[in-house]
mmCIF file of C-alpha atoms in Angstrom:
data_model
loop_
_atom_site.group_PDB
_atom_site.id
_atom_site.type_symbol
_atom_site.label_atom_id
_atom_site.label_comp_id
_atom_site.label_asym_id
_atom_site.label_seq_id
_atom_site.Cartn_x
_atom_site.Cartn_y
_atom_site.Cartn_z
ATOM 1 C CA MET W 29 -19.227 -19.944 0.589
ATOM 2 C CA ASP W 30 -21.609 -17.155 -0.379
ATOM 3 C CA TYR W 31 -19.469 -14.392 -1.846
ATOM 4 C CA ARG W 32 -20.661 -10.800 -1.521
ATOM 5 C CA ASP W 33 -18.032 -9.040 -3.626
ATOM 6 C CA LEU W 34 -16.967 -11.794 -6.023
ATOM 7 C CA THR W 35 -18.323 -14.043 -8.725
ATOM 8 C CA VAL W 36 -16.545 -17.400 -8.628
ATOM 9 C CA GLU W 37 -16.862 -19.869 -11.512
ATOM 10 C CA ARG W 38 -15.349 -23.136 -12.755
ATOM 11 C CA ARG W 39 -15.023 -24.238 -16.356
ATOM 12 C CA THR W 40 -14.339 -27.861 -17.291
ATOM 13 C CA LEU W 41 -11.953 -28.199 -20.220
ATOM 14 C CA GLU W 42 -12.481 -30.594 -23.135
ATOM 15 C CA ARG W 43 -9.069 -32.194 -22.672
ATOM 16 C CA GLY W 44 -9.582 -32.622 -18.921
ATOM 17 C CA GLY W 45 -9.078 -30.490 -15.882
ATOM 18 C CA SER W 46 -10.728 -27.222 -14.908
ATOM 19 C CA VAL W 47 -10.023 -23.515 -14.940
ATOM 20 C CA GLY W 48 -11.211 -21.303 -12.098
ATOM 21 C CA ARG W 49 -12.383 -17.751 -12.714
ATOM 22 C CA ILE W 50 -12.667 -15.095 -10.006
ATOM 23 C CA VAL W 51 -14.394 -11.819 -10.869
ATOM 24 C CA ILE W 52 -14.188 -8.821 -8.523
ATOM 25 C CA ASP W 53 -17.829 -7.821 -8.813
ATOM 26 C CA ARG W 54 -18.243 -4.218 -7.641
ATOM 27 C CA PRO W 55 -18.458 -2.414 -11.000
ATOM 28 C CA ASN W 56 -20.279 0.622 -9.595
ATOM 29 C CA GLN W 57 -17.274 1.183 -7.314
ATOM 30 C CA LEU W 58 -14.799 0.417 -10.135
ATOM 31 C CA ASN W 59 -14.167 -2.915 -8.403
ATOM 32 C CA ALA W 60 -12.554 -1.246 -5.389
ATOM 33 C CA LEU W 61 -11.972 -3.652 -2.509
ATOM 34 C CA ARG W 62 -13.659 -3.473 0.861
ATOM 35 C CA MET W 63 -10.978 -3.815 3.509
ATOM 36 C CA THR W 64 -11.253 -7.121 5.441
ATOM 37 C CA VAL W 65 -14.165 -8.210 3.201
ATOM 38 C CA THR W 66 -13.170 -8.440 -0.459
ATOM 39 C CA ASP W 67 -9.576 -9.387 0.308
ATOM 40 C CA ARG W 68 -10.702 -12.199 2.624
ATOM 41 C CA GLU W 69 -13.124 -13.449 -0.022
ATOM 42 C CA LEU W 70 -10.337 -13.456 -2.619
ATOM 43 C CA ILE W 71 -8.102 -15.531 -0.371
ATOM 44 C CA CYS W 72 -10.977 -17.928 0.369
ATOM 45 C CA ALA W 73 -11.729 -18.381 -3.337
ATOM 46 C CA LEU W 74 -8.056 -18.961 -4.136
ATOM 47 C CA ASP W 75 -7.793 -21.474 -1.282
ATOM 48 C CA SER W 76 -10.783 -23.396 -2.623
ATOM 49 C CA PHE W 77 -9.292 -23.627 -6.118
ATOM 50 C CA GLU W 78 -5.857 -24.550 -4.807
ATOM 51 C CA ALA W 79 -7.371 -27.536 -2.971
ATOM 52 C CA GLU W 80 -8.836 -28.999 -6.185
ATOM 53 C CA ASP W 81 -6.565 -31.582 -7.815
ATOM 54 C CA ASP W 82 -8.036 -31.061 -11.275
ATOM 55 C CA MET W 83 -7.679 -27.255 -11.190
ATOM 56 C CA ARG W 84 -5.116 -26.280 -13.834
ATOM 57 C CA ALA W 85 -5.125 -22.479 -13.689
ATOM 58 C CA VAL W 86 -7.014 -19.550 -12.163
ATOM 59 C CA ILE W 87 -8.121 -16.364 -13.930
ATOM 60 C CA LEU W 88 -8.562 -13.099 -11.996
ATOM 61 C CA THR W 89 -10.511 -10.223 -13.540
ATOM 62 C CA GLY W 90 -12.953 -7.427 -12.762
ATOM 63 C CA ALA W 91 -16.603 -6.918 -13.640
ATOM 64 C CA GLY W 92 -17.433 -4.513 -16.461
ATOM 65 C CA ASP W 93 -15.014 -2.860 -18.841
ATOM 66 C CA ARG W 94 -13.911 0.229 -16.881
ATOM 67 C CA ALA W 95 -11.711 -1.293 -14.197
ATOM 68 C CA PHE W 96 -9.902 -4.447 -13.165
ATOM 69 C CA CYS W 97 -9.586 -3.159 -9.589
ATOM 70 C CA THR W 98 -8.985 0.367 -8.325
ATOM 71 C CA GLY W 99 -7.489 -0.605 -4.982
ATOM 72 C CA TRP W 100 -9.083 -0.039 -1.610
ATOM 73 C CA ASP W 101 -12.425 1.702 -1.319
ATOM 74 C CA LEU W 102 -11.143 4.860 0.385
ATOM 75 C CA SER W 103 -14.642 5.866 1.443
ATOM 76 C CA LEU W 104 -14.671 2.910 3.854
ATOM 77 C CA ILE W 105 -11.253 3.424 5.418
ATOM 78 C CA GLU W 106 -11.112 5.208 8.765
ATOM 79 C CA ASP W 107 -8.243 6.567 10.857
ATOM 80 C CA SER W 108 -6.205 3.738 12.358
ATOM 81 C CA SER W 109 -3.475 3.416 14.954
ATOM 82 C CA ILE W 110 0.005 2.265 13.932
ATOM 83 C CA PRO W 111 -0.604 -1.321 15.199
ATOM 84 C CA ALA W 112 -3.922 -1.437 13.330
ATOM 85 C CA LEU W 113 -2.276 -0.086 10.182
ATOM 86 C CA GLU W 114 0.432 -2.712 10.411
ATOM 87 C CA GLY W 115 -2.236 -5.407 10.670
ATOM 88 C CA LEU W 116 -4.060 -4.084 7.611
ATOM 89 C CA ILE W 117 -0.853 -3.889 5.580
ATOM 90 C CA ARG W 118 0.132 -7.411 6.613
ATOM 91 C CA ALA W 119 -3.307 -8.615 5.479
ATOM 92 C CA ASN W 120 -2.822 -6.773 2.205
ATOM 93 C CA THR W 121 0.547 -8.453 1.688
ATOM 94 C CA GLU W 122 -1.015 -11.823 2.519
ATOM 95 C CA LEU W 123 -3.384 -11.418 -0.441
ATOM 96 C CA PHE W 124 -0.546 -10.684 -2.878
ATOM 97 C CA LEU W 125 1.539 -13.563 -1.563
ATOM 98 C CA LYS W 126 -1.441 -15.919 -1.866
ATOM 99 C CA ILE W 127 -1.572 -15.144 -5.581
ATOM 100 C CA TRP W 128 2.212 -15.259 -5.892
ATOM 101 C CA HIS W 129 2.561 -18.668 -4.205
ATOM 102 C CA LEU W 130 -0.680 -20.329 -5.354
ATOM 103 C CA ARG W 131 0.028 -23.892 -6.460
ATOM 104 C CA GLN W 132 -1.529 -23.299 -9.879
ATOM 105 C CA PRO W 133 -0.611 -20.511 -12.310
ATOM 106 C CA VAL W 134 -2.713 -17.359 -11.991
ATOM 107 C CA ILE W 135 -3.678 -15.278 -15.029
ATOM 108 C CA ALA W 136 -4.737 -11.658 -14.544
ATOM 109 C CA ALA W 137 -7.144 -10.404 -17.231
ATOM 110 C CA VAL W 138 -6.890 -6.625 -16.852
ATOM 111 C CA ASN W 139 -9.945 -4.821 -18.190
ATOM 112 C CA GLY W 140 -9.377 -1.106 -17.677
ATOM 113 C CA HIS W 141 -7.823 0.564 -14.630
ATOM 114 C CA ALA W 142 -5.628 -1.439 -12.248
ATOM 115 C CA VAL W 143 -4.690 0.957 -9.453
ATOM 116 C CA GLY W 144 -2.813 0.535 -6.172
ATOM 117 C CA THR W 145 -3.744 -2.843 -4.738
ATOM 118 C CA GLY W 146 -5.382 -3.637 -8.083
ATOM 119 C CA ALA W 147 -2.056 -3.051 -9.834
ATOM 120 C CA ALA W 148 -0.288 -5.244 -7.282
ATOM 121 C CA ILE W 149 -2.799 -8.062 -7.844
ATOM 122 C CA ALA W 150 -2.210 -7.878 -11.599
ATOM 123 C CA LEU W 151 1.566 -7.896 -11.172
ATOM 124 C CA ALA W 152 1.529 -10.769 -8.649
ATOM 125 C CA ALA W 153 -0.119 -13.053 -11.220
ATOM 126 C CA ASP W 154 2.040 -15.459 -13.225
ATOM 127 C CA LEU W 155 0.738 -14.190 -16.559
ATOM 128 C CA THR W 156 -1.082 -10.955 -17.385
ATOM 129 C CA VAL W 157 -3.320 -10.318 -20.377
ATOM 130 C CA VAL W 158 -4.535 -6.756 -20.817
ATOM 131 C CA SER W 159 -7.158 -5.017 -22.890
ATOM 132 C CA GLU W 160 -6.158 -2.061 -25.033
ATOM 133 C CA THR W 161 -7.865 0.177 -22.465
ATOM 134 C CA ALA W 162 -5.833 -1.132 -19.509
ATOM 135 C CA ARG W 163 -3.935 1.326 -17.328
ATOM 136 C CA LEU W 164 -1.610 0.337 -14.502
ATOM 137 C CA ALA W 165 -0.935 2.867 -11.737
ATOM 138 C CA GLU W 166 0.321 3.033 -8.161
ATOM 139 C CA PRO W 167 -0.155 6.727 -7.297
ATOM 140 C CA GLU W 168 0.023 6.235 -3.524
ATOM 141 C CA ILE W 169 3.306 8.087 -3.140
ATOM 142 C CA ARG W 170 1.516 11.281 -4.191
ATOM 143 C CA HIS W 171 -0.604 11.231 -1.031
ATOM 144 C CA GLY W 172 2.017 9.941 1.376
ATOM 145 C CA ALA W 173 1.908 6.156 1.097
ATOM 146 C CA LEU W 174 4.045 3.542 -0.622
ATOM 147 C CA SER W 175 3.378 0.986 -3.297
ATOM 148 C CA PRO W 176 1.559 -1.932 -1.657
ATOM 149 C CA PHE W 177 3.761 -4.676 -3.146
ATOM 150 C CA LEU W 178 7.350 -3.932 -4.169
ATOM 151 C CA ILE W 179 7.491 -6.360 -7.082
ATOM 152 C CA LEU W 180 8.659 -4.343 -10.108
ATOM 153 C CA PRO W 181 12.401 -4.791 -9.354
ATOM 154 C CA PHE W 182 11.850 -8.500 -10.003
ATOM 155 C CA LEU W 183 9.846 -8.020 -13.219
ATOM 156 C CA THR W 184 11.365 -5.183 -15.252
ATOM 157 C CA HIS W 185 14.425 -2.940 -15.528
ATOM 158 C CA ALA W 186 15.462 -0.534 -12.798
ATOM 159 C CA LYS W 187 14.824 2.818 -14.476
ATOM 160 C CA ALA W 188 11.222 1.921 -15.353
ATOM 161 C CA ALA W 189 10.593 0.658 -11.807
ATOM 162 C CA HIS W 190 12.033 3.849 -10.306
ATOM 163 C CA SER W 191 9.927 6.123 -12.494
ATOM 164 C CA PHE W 192 6.740 4.170 -11.774
ATOM 165 C CA TYR W 193 7.248 4.133 -8.011
ATOM 166 C CA TYR W 194 8.717 7.630 -7.572
ATOM 167 C CA THR W 195 6.132 9.616 -9.586
ATOM 168 C CA GLY W 196 2.936 7.525 -9.509
ATOM 169 C CA ASP W 197 2.601 7.960 -13.288
ATOM 170 C CA ALA W 198 0.322 5.442 -15.017
ATOM 171 C CA LEU W 199 1.348 2.956 -17.717
ATOM 172 C CA ASP W 200 -0.964 2.224 -20.629
ATOM 173 C CA ALA W 201 -1.376 -1.229 -22.166
ATOM 174 C CA GLN W 202 1.381 -0.825 -24.734
ATOM 175 C CA ALA W 203 3.835 0.431 -22.104
ATOM 176 C CA MET W 204 2.995 -2.550 -19.903
ATOM 177 C CA HIS W 205 3.723 -4.892 -22.805
ATOM 178 C CA ARG W 206 6.936 -3.065 -23.749
ATOM 179 C CA LEU W 207 8.250 -3.317 -20.166
ATOM 180 C CA GLY W 208 7.404 -7.024 -19.885
ATOM 181 C CA LEU W 209 4.544 -6.488 -17.427
ATOM 182 C CA ALA W 210 1.903 -7.898 -19.804
ATOM 183 C CA ASN W 211 2.069 -11.003 -21.972
ATOM 184 C CA ALA W 212 -0.480 -9.827 -24.542
ATOM 185 C CA VAL W 213 -2.610 -6.810 -25.443
ATOM 186 C CA VAL W 214 -6.009 -7.511 -27.007
ATOM 187 C CA PRO W 215 -9.193 -5.573 -27.830
ATOM 188 C CA PRO W 216 -11.527 -5.279 -24.818
ATOM 189 C CA GLU W 217 -14.111 -7.607 -26.349
ATOM 190 C CA ALA W 218 -11.456 -10.336 -26.772
ATOM 191 C CA LEU W 219 -10.008 -10.217 -23.265
ATOM 192 C CA ALA W 220 -12.092 -12.936 -21.602
ATOM 193 C CA ASP W 221 -11.571 -15.372 -24.476
ATOM 194 C CA GLU W 222 -7.835 -14.664 -24.601
ATOM 195 C CA ALA W 223 -7.450 -15.295 -20.870
ATOM 196 C CA MET W 224 -9.318 -18.590 -21.214
ATOM 197 C CA ARG W 225 -7.219 -19.555 -24.235
ATOM 198 C CA VAL W 226 -4.031 -18.952 -22.225
ATOM 199 C CA ALA W 227 -5.422 -21.003 -19.331
ATOM 200 C CA ALA W 228 -6.391 -23.855 -21.673
ATOM 201 C CA ARG W 229 -2.873 -23.913 -23.136
ATOM 202 C CA LEU W 230 -1.377 -24.112 -19.644
ATOM 203 C CA ALA W 231 -3.742 -27.006 -18.956
ATOM 204 C CA LEU W 232 -2.043 -29.003 -21.733
ATOM 205 C CA VAL W 233 1.109 -29.191 -19.586
ATOM 206 C CA PRO W 234 1.198 -32.088 -17.098
ATOM 207 C CA PRO W 235 -0.059 -30.348 -13.941
ATOM 208 C CA TRP W 236 2.575 -31.497 -11.471
ATOM 209 C CA ALA W 237 5.381 -30.505 -13.838
ATOM 210 C CA LEU W 238 3.825 -27.050 -14.281
ATOM 211 C CA GLN W 239 3.325 -26.566 -10.557
ATOM 212 C CA MET W 240 6.880 -27.677 -9.754
ATOM 213 C CA LYS W 241 8.194 -25.240 -12.373
ATOM 214 C CA LYS W 242 6.234 -22.444 -10.674
ATOM 215 C CA ARG W 243 7.720 -23.469 -7.341
ATOM 216 C CA SER W 244 11.221 -23.384 -8.822
ATOM 217 C CA LEU W 245 10.651 -19.940 -10.309
ATOM 218 C CA ARG W 246 9.442 -18.654 -6.954
ATOM 219 C CA ALA W 247 12.559 -20.118 -5.327
ATOM 220 C CA ALA W 248 14.688 -18.211 -7.844
ATOM 221 C CA TYR W 249 12.980 -14.938 -6.909
ATOM 222 C CA GLU W 250 13.445 -15.777 -3.243
ATOM 223 C CA ALA W 251 17.179 -16.289 -3.838
ATOM 224 C CA MET W 252 17.240 -12.801 -5.370
ATOM 225 C CA GLY W 253 15.872 -11.365 -2.118
ATOM 226 C CA PHE W 254 12.147 -11.220 -2.854
ATOM 227 C CA GLY W 255 10.910 -12.146 0.626
ATOM 228 C CA THR W 256 13.275 -9.795 2.434
ATOM 229 C CA ALA W 257 12.346 -6.893 0.156
ATOM 230 C CA ILE W 258 8.608 -7.469 0.672
ATOM 231 C CA ARG W 259 8.936 -7.610 4.471
ATOM 232 C CA HIS W 260 11.066 -4.464 4.689
ATOM 233 C CA HIS W 261 8.767 -2.603 2.334
ATOM 234 C CA ALA W 262 5.646 -3.514 4.333
ATOM 235 C CA LEU W 263 7.267 -2.046 7.443
ATOM 236 C CA ALA W 264 8.273 1.110 5.562
ATOM 237 C CA ASP W 265 4.730 1.475 4.229
ATOM 238 C CA THR W 266 3.319 1.239 7.760
ATOM 239 C CA LEU W 267 5.678 3.938 9.036
ATOM 240 C CA VAL W 268 4.975 6.294 6.138
ATOM 241 C CA ILE W 269 1.183 5.919 6.285
ATOM 242 C CA GLY W 270 1.213 6.388 10.045
ATOM 243 C CA GLY W 271 3.595 9.356 9.874
ATOM 244 C CA ASP W 272 0.803 11.943 9.692
ATOM 245 C CA PHE W 273 2.768 14.312 7.450
ATOM 246 C CA PRO W 274 1.340 17.759 6.609
ATOM 247 C CA GLU W 275 1.004 16.829 2.928
ATOM 248 C CA GLN W 276 -0.911 13.719 3.905
ATOM 249 C CA ARG W 277 -3.261 15.610 6.177
ATOM 250 C CA ALA W 278 -3.946 18.289 3.572
ATOM 251 C CA LEU W 279 -4.927 15.803 0.870
ATOM 252 C CA LEU W 280 -7.021 13.633 3.178
ATOM 253 C CA ASP W 281 -8.796 16.749 4.427
ATOM 254 C CA ILE W 282 -9.742 17.552 0.828
ATOM 255 C CA LEU W 283 -11.006 13.987 0.391
ATOM 256 C CA GLU W 284 -13.148 14.208 3.528
ATOM 257 C CA LYS W 285 -14.589 17.678 2.910
ATOM 258 C CA GLN W 286 -14.720 17.966 -0.882
ATOM 259 C CA GLY W 287 -14.917 14.399 -2.157
ATOM 260 C CA MET W 288 -12.956 12.095 -4.425
ATOM 261 C CA ARG W 289 -12.956 14.299 -7.536
ATOM 262 C CA ALA W 290 -11.345 17.209 -5.670
ATOM 263 C CA PHE W 291 -8.894 14.833 -3.974
ATOM 264 C CA LEU W 292 -7.748 13.389 -7.305
ATOM 265 C CA GLN W 293 -7.406 16.844 -8.831
ATOM 266 C CA ALA W 294 -5.331 18.093 -5.903
ATOM 267 C CA ARG W 295 -3.171 14.983 -5.895
ATOM 268 C CA ASP W 296 -2.669 14.375 -9.614
ATOM 269 C CA GLY W 297 -3.200 17.797 -11.192
ATOM 270 C CA PRO W 298 0.330 19.134 -10.514
ATOM 271 C CA PHE W 299 1.847 15.992 -12.061
ATOM 272 C CA ARG W 300 -0.189 16.477 -15.225
ATOM 273 C CA ASP W 301 0.779 20.143 -15.377
ATOM 274 C CA MET W 302 4.495 19.301 -15.160
ATOM 275 C CA ALA W 303 4.501 16.257 -17.431
ATOM 276 C CA PRO W 304 6.710 16.292 -20.544
ATOM 277 C CA PRO W 305 4.798 16.847 -23.804
ATOM 278 C CA ASP W 306 3.059 13.700 -25.106
ATOM 279 C CA SER W 307 4.144 11.688 -22.075
ATOM 280 C CA GLU W 308 1.957 8.963 -20.610
ATOM 281 C CA SER W 309 1.671 10.891 -17.335
ATOM 282 C CA GLY W 310 0.440 13.916 -19.232
ATOM 283 C CA ARG W 311 -2.483 11.914 -20.544
ATOM 284 C CA SER W 312 -3.463 10.374 -17.157
#
């Protein structure tokens, strides 16, 4: 397949097997995804790696050093009916679940900002390595939407999940590591090598044993209610986005008429103004 928004590579390991590497390659747009284009390409690339018997692990990252992925390219999203919105959100969830259930382990190498859908992609991976400049954020609630993938209750403690989802405040690399959302924090120039080192170590494990362990872990999350929570949340997200609330309309009107900078200031400025001294949200 000829990818328009991705760079897809394979690396053969000295001890046998291969590692796949998928790079979201839209650095001028901070690796924002094009709805129904980039997400479909990601699923296609993951499908191709999953079908390879010698594929041991897959690395997901973004081009450049400013962003892993900043979610959907809002400049390309138009008004949609409720049924259309539901279809788009289901497609979004399909991407996260593809990563979550992929036969091989997935490693997210987070280089800079991971926002909205980008944050969900990073969190859906089995392992996450972040650069010191990484920032994880799901600010959607501030403009009348919900987190795209309700996964934090299964990954970290309740109070941290509530704060992250209720306020839209960002987490820096050290906070991600402290909350168990990142396996390692490394300098930006070491990120690619560290992700490959982690993949090569996974490749030392007999592949079928590793893949069965991943399946068992996913079954444990399912027993805890993972699937039910994801389905209910996707429906709630559809209803909230389609609700056409006054606060929603006001912010989207600013985006349309004044541009992204004004939109972000209107959305995030009050949260910065009311942040506790020296808090992470005060520095976002």
